[in-house]
Amino acid sequence: MSETMTTNYDVLIAGGGITGLTLACALKHTGLHIGVIDQREPQLFENDYALRVSAINRASLKVFHAVGAFEYMQQRRVSPFSEMHVWDSSGVGQIHFDSAELGLDTLGYIVENNVIQLALQDVVQQSATIDWLCPAAIESLAINEAQKQVRLTDGRILTAQLIAGADGARSMVRKAMGIELVRKSYQQQAIVCTVETELGHQQTAWQCFLPSGPLAFLPLADGSCSIVWSLDEARVVQMMALDDEAFSAQLGESFEYRLGSVKTVSPRAVFPLGHGHVDRYVQPGVALIGDAAHNIHPLAGQGANLGIMDAACLAEVVADALQAQRQWSALHSLRKYERRRKGDNRLMESTMTGFKYLFGNSGPLLTEIRNIGLNAVDHAGPVKRMFINQALGEY
Ligand SMILES: Cc1cc2nc3c(=O)[nH]c(=O)nc-3n(C[C@H](O)[C@H](O)[C@H](O)COP(=O)(O)OP(=O)(O)OC[C@H]3O[C@@H](n4cnc5c(N)ncnc54)[C@H](O)[C@@H]3O)c2cc1C
């Protein structure tokens, strides 16, 4: 490849994770010339479930259906869940959501991140106007009034009218915009793995709030569960040092044996937990979406869902401006995206931090508030509906 080769795009999407690929798919019908850059291809799974899964809510599902990606996910594998059960281990507070009570077929799906990416990639690769530039790593970006340029490590130079930063928590696009994301650590990490339990999961997403952090069991279609166990860093080190048998015993006990004992456990992985939010999402010809703009605690499984909503919203704003023959990459157009998304994203970030605090403290007063609060919500129709709408993304 020649050092000086330059390709001009209308839109360059830095990062082909869930968020970046969703944006590409949602812009497909505009006819804009789009390039999606990622440094690595999503891995094809073998028999075992991948460790990274996302609880995809109904709002995200609508987006996946609209861009034609959901059927490709179903052809691989998706795991529907119809109930959600959340409880406080230090008290009697609990809350239960049932899709049947809400007149819905499911509350959402647990889908491996790789499956989501591969399905979105299927859609991208069928489009004559989208180039999947992968594997290709971004070396540097030049972002100013005069130009929007990306240099890849293989020497290629790409230019665009709009660069979308979908390159995750350590975004190079964000850095090139001169925007800082102050990420506050929760001093916790999440252990993730796949487990088989003695009792069936009943297509229910289970979440227990322990004083040490939340523990989720997410139902998978083969009967196993994907777990996300948030713990203080020191305790994570201890748990990771245990052999499978001792780890399974600790996990089953912490989960109060709701699904009986834990029979088998896959290799485990650890992810750091923190939160942060940029003040500005856009500048002329540049927009940040997904984890590049905001990070939240995974306790309610909403990070990817927020990114998907960002992508759908940005695509809509661009398409509307194009149709109205306005300058679609200009600041005044992009600000509409920022205005529509920032409030929801901030609300979710602060709600998650509030939950983390409320459930991470074992004082008697907070325990009582939690018990009263959870049970009151569980019995109050409209309030419960408000909570479930937020979880489903339909608020
Ligand atoms: C333990 C855990 C559980 C979670 N569970 C859920 C859940 O149930 N539901 C949910 O909605 N969310 C969940 N989340 C959050 C969710 O995983 C993230 O919010 C989501 O994956 C962010 O997607 P993204 O595309 O914005 O960023 P990323 O997934 O980080 O993707 C960024 C992409 O950019 C590429 N990239 C970065 N730099 C470069 C470069 N220099 N050159 C080329 N490519 C580059 C990367 O390769 C990557 O593919 C969870 C998070 C954790 C940690």
CSV table of N, CA and C in Angstrom, one decimal, residues 118-229:
chain,number,residue,atom,x,y,z
A,118,LEU,N,-20.9,-9.3,14.5
A,118,LEU,CA,-20.9,-10.1,13.3
A,118,LEU,C,-22.2,-9.9,12.5
A,119,ALA,N,-23.3,-9.8,13.2
A,119,ALA,CA,-24.6,-9.6,12.5
A,119,ALA,C,-24.6,-8.2,11.8
A,120,LEU,N,-24.2,-7.2,12.6
A,120,LEU,CA,-24.1,-5.8,12.0
A,120,LEU,C,-23.1,-5.8,10.8
A,121,GLN,N,-22.1,-6.5,11.0
A,121,GLN,CA,-21.1,-6.6,9.9
A,121,GLN,C,-21.7,-7.2,8.6
A,122,ASP,N,-22.5,-8.2,8.8
A,122,ASP,CA,-23.2,-8.8,7.6
A,122,ASP,C,-23.9,-7.7,6.9
A,123,VAL,N,-24.6,-6.9,7.6
A,123,VAL,CA,-25.4,-5.8,7.0
A,123,VAL,C,-24.5,-4.8,6.3
A,124,VAL,N,-23.4,-4.5,7.0
A,124,VAL,CA,-22.4,-3.5,6.4
A,124,VAL,C,-21.8,-4.1,5.1
A,125,GLN,N,-21.5,-5.4,5.1
A,125,GLN,CA,-20.8,-5.9,4.0
A,125,GLN,C,-21.7,-6.1,2.7
A,126,GLN,N,-23.0,-6.0,3.0
A,126,GLN,CA,-24.0,-6.1,1.8
A,126,GLN,C,-24.2,-4.7,1.2
A,127,SER,N,-23.6,-3.7,1.8
A,127,SER,CA,-23.9,-2.4,1.3
A,127,SER,C,-22.7,-1.9,0.4
A,128,ALA,N,-23.1,-1.4,-0.8
A,128,ALA,CA,-22.0,-1.0,-1.7
A,128,ALA,C,-21.4,0.3,-1.3
A,129,THR,N,-22.1,1.1,-0.4
A,129,THR,CA,-21.6,2.4,0.0
A,129,THR,C,-20.8,2.4,1.3
A,130,ILE,N,-20.6,1.2,1.9
A,130,ILE,CA,-19.9,1.1,3.2
A,130,ILE,C,-18.7,0.2,3.0
A,131,ASP,N,-17.5,0.8,3.4
A,131,ASP,CA,-16.3,0.0,3.4
A,131,ASP,C,-15.9,-0.5,4.8
A,132,TRP,N,-15.7,-1.8,5.0
A,132,TRP,CA,-15.3,-2.3,6.3
A,132,TRP,C,-13.8,-2.4,6.3
A,133,LEU,N,-13.2,-1.4,6.9
A,133,LEU,CA,-11.7,-1.3,6.9
A,133,LEU,C,-11.2,-2.0,8.2
A,134,CYS,N,-10.9,-3.3,8.0
A,134,CYS,CA,-10.5,-4.1,9.2
A,134,CYS,C,-9.7,-5.3,8.7
A,135,PRO,N,-8.6,-5.6,9.3
A,135,PRO,CA,-8.0,-4.9,10.4
A,135,PRO,C,-7.2,-3.7,10.0
A,136,ALA,N,-7.5,-2.6,10.7
A,136,ALA,CA,-6.8,-1.3,10.4
A,136,ALA,C,-6.8,-0.5,11.6
A,137,ALA,N,-5.6,-0.2,12.1
A,137,ALA,CA,-5.5,0.6,13.4
A,137,ALA,C,-5.2,2.0,13.1
A,138,ILE,N,-5.9,2.9,13.8
A,138,ILE,CA,-5.7,4.3,13.7
A,138,ILE,C,-4.4,4.7,14.4
A,139,GLU,N,-3.5,5.4,13.6
A,139,GLU,CA,-2.3,5.9,14.2
A,139,GLU,C,-2.4,7.3,14.8
A,140,SER,N,-3.1,8.1,14.0
A,140,SER,CA,-3.2,9.5,14.4
A,140,SER,C,-4.4,10.2,13.7
A,141,LEU,N,-4.9,11.3,14.3
A,141,LEU,CA,-6.0,12.0,13.6
A,141,LEU,C,-5.6,13.5,13.6
A,142,ALA,N,-6.0,14.1,12.5
A,142,ALA,CA,-5.9,15.6,12.4
A,142,ALA,C,-7.3,16.1,12.3
A,143,ILE,N,-7.7,16.8,13.4
A,143,ILE,CA,-9.1,17.3,13.4
A,143,ILE,C,-9.1,18.8,13.6
A,144,ASN,N,-9.4,19.6,12.6
A,144,ASN,CA,-9.5,21.0,12.7
A,144,ASN,C,-10.5,21.6,11.7
A,145,GLU,N,-10.7,22.9,11.7
A,145,GLU,CA,-11.7,23.5,10.8
A,145,GLU,C,-11.4,23.1,9.3
A,146,ALA,N,-10.1,23.0,8.9
A,146,ALA,CA,-9.7,22.8,7.5
A,146,ALA,C,-9.9,21.4,7.1
A,147,GLN,N,-9.6,20.4,8.0
A,147,GLN,CA,-9.6,19.0,7.6
A,147,GLN,C,-10.0,18.1,8.7
A,148,LYS,N,-10.5,16.9,8.3
A,148,LYS,CA,-10.8,15.8,9.2
A,148,LYS,C,-10.0,14.6,8.6
A,149,GLN,N,-8.9,14.3,9.2
A,149,GLN,CA,-8.1,13.3,8.5
A,149,GLN,C,-7.6,12.2,9.5
A,150,VAL,N,-7.6,10.9,9.0
A,150,VAL,CA,-7.2,9.8,9.8
A,150,VAL,C,-6.0,9.2,9.1
A,151,ARG,N,-5.0,8.9,9.9
A,151,ARG,CA,-3.8,8.2,9.3
A,151,ARG,C,-3.8,6.8,10.0
A,152,LEU,N,-3.8,5.7,9.2
A,152,LEU,CA,-3.7,4.4,9.7
A,152,LEU,C,-2.3,3.9,9.8
A,153,THR,N,-2.1,2.9,10.7
A,153,THR,CA,-0.7,2.5,10.9
A,153,THR,C,0.0,1.9,9.7
A,154,ASP,N,-0.9,1.5,8.7
A,154,ASP,CA,-0.3,1.0,7.4
A,154,ASP,C,0.0,2.1,6.4
A,155,GLY,N,-0.1,3.3,6.8
A,155,GLY,CA,0.3,4.4,6.0
A,155,GLY,C,-0.9,5.1,5.2
A,156,ARG,N,-2.0,4.4,5.2
A,156,ARG,CA,-3.1,5.0,4.4
A,156,ARG,C,-3.6,6.2,5.1
A,157,ILE,N,-4.1,7.1,4.3
A,157,ILE,CA,-4.7,8.4,4.8
A,157,ILE,C,-6.2,8.4,4.4
A,158,LEU,N,-7.0,8.7,5.3
A,158,LEU,CA,-8.5,8.8,5.0
A,158,LEU,C,-9.0,10.1,5.4
A,159,THR,N,-9.8,10.7,4.6
A,159,THR,CA,-10.4,12.0,5.0
A,159,THR,C,-11.9,11.8,5.0
A,160,ALA,N,-12.6,12.7,5.7
A,160,ALA,CA,-14.1,12.7,5.7
A,160,ALA,C,-14.7,14.0,6.1
A,161,GLN,N,-16.0,14.1,5.8
A,161,GLN,CA,-16.7,15.4,6.2
A,161,GLN,C,-17.1,15.2,7.7
A,162,LEU,N,-17.4,14.0,8.0
A,162,LEU,CA,-17.8,13.7,9.4
A,162,LEU,C,-17.0,12.5,10.0
A,163,ILE,N,-16.3,12.7,11.1
A,163,ILE,CA,-15.7,11.6,11.8
A,163,ILE,C,-16.5,11.3,13.0
A,164,ALA,N,-17.0,10.0,13.1
A,164,ALA,CA,-17.7,9.6,14.3
A,164,ALA,C,-16.7,8.8,15.2
A,165,GLY,N,-16.5,9.3,16.4
A,165,GLY,CA,-15.7,8.6,17.4
A,165,GLY,C,-16.5,7.5,18.1
A,166,ALA,N,-16.3,6.3,17.6
A,166,ALA,CA,-17.0,5.1,18.3
A,166,ALA,C,-15.9,4.2,18.8
A,167,ASP,N,-14.8,4.7,19.2
A,167,ASP,CA,-13.6,3.9,19.5
A,167,ASP,C,-13.4,3.7,21.0
A,168,GLY,N,-14.5,3.7,21.7
A,168,GLY,CA,-14.5,3.1,23.1
A,168,GLY,C,-13.9,4.1,24.1
A,169,ALA,N,-13.8,3.5,25.3
A,169,ALA,CA,-13.4,4.3,26.5
A,169,ALA,C,-12.1,5.0,26.4
A,170,ARG,N,-11.2,4.5,25.6
A,170,ARG,CA,-9.9,5.2,25.4
A,170,ARG,C,-9.8,5.9,24.1
A,171,SER,N,-10.9,6.5,23.7
A,171,SER,CA,-11.1,7.1,22.3
A,171,SER,C,-9.9,8.0,21.9
A,172,MET,N,-9.3,7.7,20.7
A,172,MET,CA,-8.3,8.6,20.1
A,172,MET,C,-9.0,9.8,19.5
A,173,VAL,N,-10.2,9.6,19.0
A,173,VAL,CA,-11.0,10.7,18.4
A,173,VAL,C,-11.3,11.8,19.5
A,174,ARG,N,-11.7,11.3,20.6
A,174,ARG,CA,-12.0,12.2,21.8
A,174,ARG,C,-10.7,13.0,22.1
A,175,LYS,N,-9.6,12.4,22.1
A,175,LYS,CA,-8.4,13.0,22.5
A,175,LYS,C,-8.0,14.1,21.4
A,176,ALA,N,-8.2,13.7,20.1
A,176,ALA,CA,-7.9,14.6,19.0
A,176,ALA,C,-8.8,15.8,19.1
A,177,MET,N,-10.0,15.7,19.7
A,177,MET,CA,-10.9,16.8,19.8
A,177,MET,C,-10.5,17.7,21.0
A,178,GLY,N,-9.6,17.2,21.8
A,178,GLY,CA,-9.2,18.0,22.9
A,178,GLY,C,-10.2,17.9,24.1
A,179,ILE,N,-10.9,16.8,24.1
A,179,ILE,CA,-11.9,16.6,25.1
A,179,ILE,C,-11.4,15.5,26.1
A,180,GLU,N,-11.6,15.8,27.4
A,180,GLU,CA,-11.2,14.9,28.4
A,180,GLU,C,-12.4,14.2,29.0
A,181,LEU,N,-12.2,12.9,29.2
A,181,LEU,CA,-13.3,12.2,29.9
A,181,LEU,C,-12.7,11.8,31.3
A,182,VAL,N,-13.2,12.4,32.3
A,182,VAL,CA,-12.7,12.1,33.6
A,182,VAL,C,-13.4,10.9,34.1
A,183,ARG,N,-12.7,9.7,34.1
A,183,ARG,CA,-13.3,8.5,34.5
A,183,ARG,C,-13.0,8.2,36.0
A,184,LYS,N,-14.1,8.1,36.7
A,184,LYS,CA,-13.9,7.8,38.1
A,184,LYS,C,-14.1,6.3,38.4
A,185,SER,N,-13.1,5.8,39.0
A,185,SER,CA,-13.1,4.3,39.3
A,185,SER,C,-14.0,4.0,40.4
A,186,TYR,N,-14.7,2.9,40.3
A,186,TYR,CA,-15.6,2.5,41.5
A,186,TYR,C,-14.7,1.7,42.5
A,187,GLN,N,-13.4,1.5,42.2
A,187,GLN,CA,-12.5,0.7,43.0
A,187,GLN,C,-13.1,-0.7,43.0
A,188,GLN,N,-13.7,-1.1,41.9
A,188,GLN,CA,-14.3,-2.4,41.8
A,188,GLN,C,-14.0,-3.0,40.4
A,189,GLN,N,-14.0,-4.3,40.3
A,189,GLN,CA,-13.9,-4.9,39.0
A,189,GLN,C,-15.0,-5.9,38.9
A,190,ALA,N,-15.3,-6.3,37.6
A,190,ALA,CA,-16.3,-7.3,37.4
A,190,ALA,C,-15.7,-8.6,36.9
A,191,ILE,N,-16.1,-9.7,37.6
A,191,ILE,CA,-15.7,-11.0,37.1
A,191,ILE,C,-16.8,-11.5,36.2
A,192,VAL,N,-16.4,-12.0,35.0
A,192,VAL,CA,-17.5,-12.5,34.1
A,192,VAL,C,-17.1,-14.0,33.7
A,193,CYS,N,-18.0,-14.8,33.6
A,193,CYS,CA,-17.8,-16.2,33.2
A,193,CYS,C,-19.2,-16.8,32.9
A,194,THR,N,-19.2,-18.0,32.3
A,194,THR,CA,-20.4,-18.8,32.0
A,194,THR,C,-20.5,-20.0,33.0
A,195,VAL,N,-21.7,-20.2,33.6
A,195,VAL,CA,-21.8,-21.2,34.6
A,195,VAL,C,-23.0,-22.1,34.3
A,196,GLU,N,-22.9,-23.3,34.7
A,196,GLU,CA,-24.1,-24.2,34.7
A,196,GLU,C,-24.6,-24.3,36.2
A,197,THR,N,-25.9,-24.3,36.3
A,197,THR,CA,-26.5,-24.3,37.7
A,197,THR,C,-27.3,-25.5,37.8
A,198,GLU,N,-27.5,-25.9,39.1
A,198,GLU,CA,-28.4,-27.1,39.4
A,198,GLU,C,-29.8,-26.9,38.9
A,199,LEU,N,-30.4,-25.7,39.1
A,199,LEU,CA,-31.8,-25.5,38.7
A,199,LEU,C,-31.8,-24.6,37.4
A,200,GLY,N,-32.8,-24.8,36.6
A,200,GLY,CA,-33.0,-24.0,35.4
A,200,GLY,C,-33.1,-22.5,35.7
A,201,HIS,N,-32.7,-21.7,34.7
A,201,HIS,CA,-32.8,-20.2,34.9
A,201,HIS,C,-34.2,-19.6,34.6
A,202,GLN,N,-35.1,-20.4,34.1
A,202,GLN,CA,-36.5,-20.0,33.8
A,202,GLN,C,-36.6,-18.7,33.0
A,203,GLN,N,-35.6,-18.6,32.0
A,203,GLN,CA,-35.6,-17.4,31.1
A,203,GLN,C,-35.7,-16.1,31.9
A,204,THR,N,-35.1,-16.1,33.1
A,204,THR,CA,-35.1,-14.9,34.0
A,204,THR,C,-33.7,-14.3,34.1
A,205,ALA,N,-33.7,-13.0,34.1
A,205,ALA,CA,-32.4,-12.3,34.4
A,205,ALA,C,-32.5,-12.0,35.9
A,206,TRP,N,-31.5,-12.5,36.6
A,206,TRP,CA,-31.5,-12.5,38.1
A,206,TRP,C,-30.4,-11.5,38.5
A,207,GLN,N,-30.7,-10.6,39.4
A,207,GLN,CA,-29.7,-9.7,39.9
A,207,GLN,C,-29.8,-9.5,41.5
A,208,CYS,N,-28.7,-9.9,42.1
A,208,CYS,CA,-28.7,-9.8,43.6
A,208,CYS,C,-27.8,-8.6,44.0
A,209,PHE,N,-28.3,-7.7,44.8
A,209,PHE,CA,-27.5,-6.6,45.4
A,209,PHE,C,-26.9,-7.1,46.7
A,210,LEU,N,-25.6,-7.4,46.6
A,210,LEU,CA,-24.8,-7.8,47.8
A,210,LEU,C,-24.1,-6.6,48.4
A,211,PRO,N,-23.8,-6.5,49.7
A,211,PRO,CA,-23.0,-5.3,50.2
A,211,PRO,C,-21.7,-5.2,49.4
A,212,SER,N,-21.2,-6.3,48.9
A,212,SER,CA,-19.9,-6.2,48.2
A,212,SER,C,-20.0,-5.8,46.8
A,213,GLY,N,-21.3,-5.7,46.3
A,213,GLY,CA,-21.5,-5.3,44.9
A,213,GLY,C,-22.6,-6.2,44.2
A,214,PRO,N,-23.1,-5.8,43.1
A,214,PRO,CA,-24.1,-6.6,42.4
A,214,PRO,C,-23.6,-7.8,41.8
A,215,LEU,N,-24.5,-8.8,41.8
A,215,LEU,CA,-24.2,-10.1,41.1
A,215,LEU,C,-25.3,-10.5,40.2
A,216,ALA,N,-25.0,-10.6,38.9
A,216,ALA,CA,-26.1,-10.9,37.9
A,216,ALA,C,-25.9,-12.3,37.3
A,217,PHE,N,-27.0,-13.0,37.2
A,217,PHE,CA,-27.0,-14.3,36.4
A,217,PHE,C,-27.9,-14.1,35.2
A,218,LEU,N,-27.4,-14.1,34.0
A,218,LEU,CA,-28.1,-13.8,32.8
A,218,LEU,C,-28.4,-15.1,32.0
A,219,PRO,N,-29.6,-15.3,31.7
A,219,PRO,CA,-30.0,-16.7,31.1
A,219,PRO,C,-29.5,-16.8,29.6
A,220,LEU,N,-28.9,-18.0,29.4
A,220,LEU,CA,-28.5,-18.2,28.0
A,220,LEU,C,-29.3,-19.4,27.4
A,221,ALA,N,-29.4,-19.4,26.1
A,221,ALA,CA,-30.4,-20.3,25.5
A,221,ALA,C,-30.1,-21.8,25.7
A,222,ASP,N,-28.8,-22.2,26.0
A,222,ASP,CA,-28.5,-23.6,26.2
A,222,ASP,C,-28.8,-24.0,27.7
A,223,GLY,N,-29.3,-23.1,28.5
A,223,GLY,CA,-29.6,-23.4,29.9
A,223,GLY,C,-28.6,-22.9,30.8
A,224,SER,N,-27.4,-22.5,30.3
A,224,SER,CA,-26.4,-22.0,31.2
A,224,SER,C,-26.6,-20.5,31.5
A,225,CYS,N,-25.8,-19.9,32.3
A,225,CYS,CA,-26.0,-18.4,32.7
A,225,CYS,C,-24.6,-17.7,32.5
A,226,SER,N,-24.7,-16.5,32.0
A,226,SER,CA,-23.5,-15.6,32.0
A,226,SER,C,-23.6,-14.8,33.2
A,227,ILE,N,-22.5,-14.8,34.0
A,227,ILE,CA,-22.5,-14.1,35.3
A,227,ILE,C,-21.6,-12.8,35.2
A,228,VAL,N,-22.1,-11.8,35.9
A,228,VAL,CA,-21.3,-10.5,36.1
A,228,VAL,C,-21.3,-10.3,37.6
A,229,TRP,N,-20.1,-10.4,38.2
A,229,TRP,CA,-20.0,-10.3,39.6
A,229,TRP,C,-19.1,-9.1,39.9
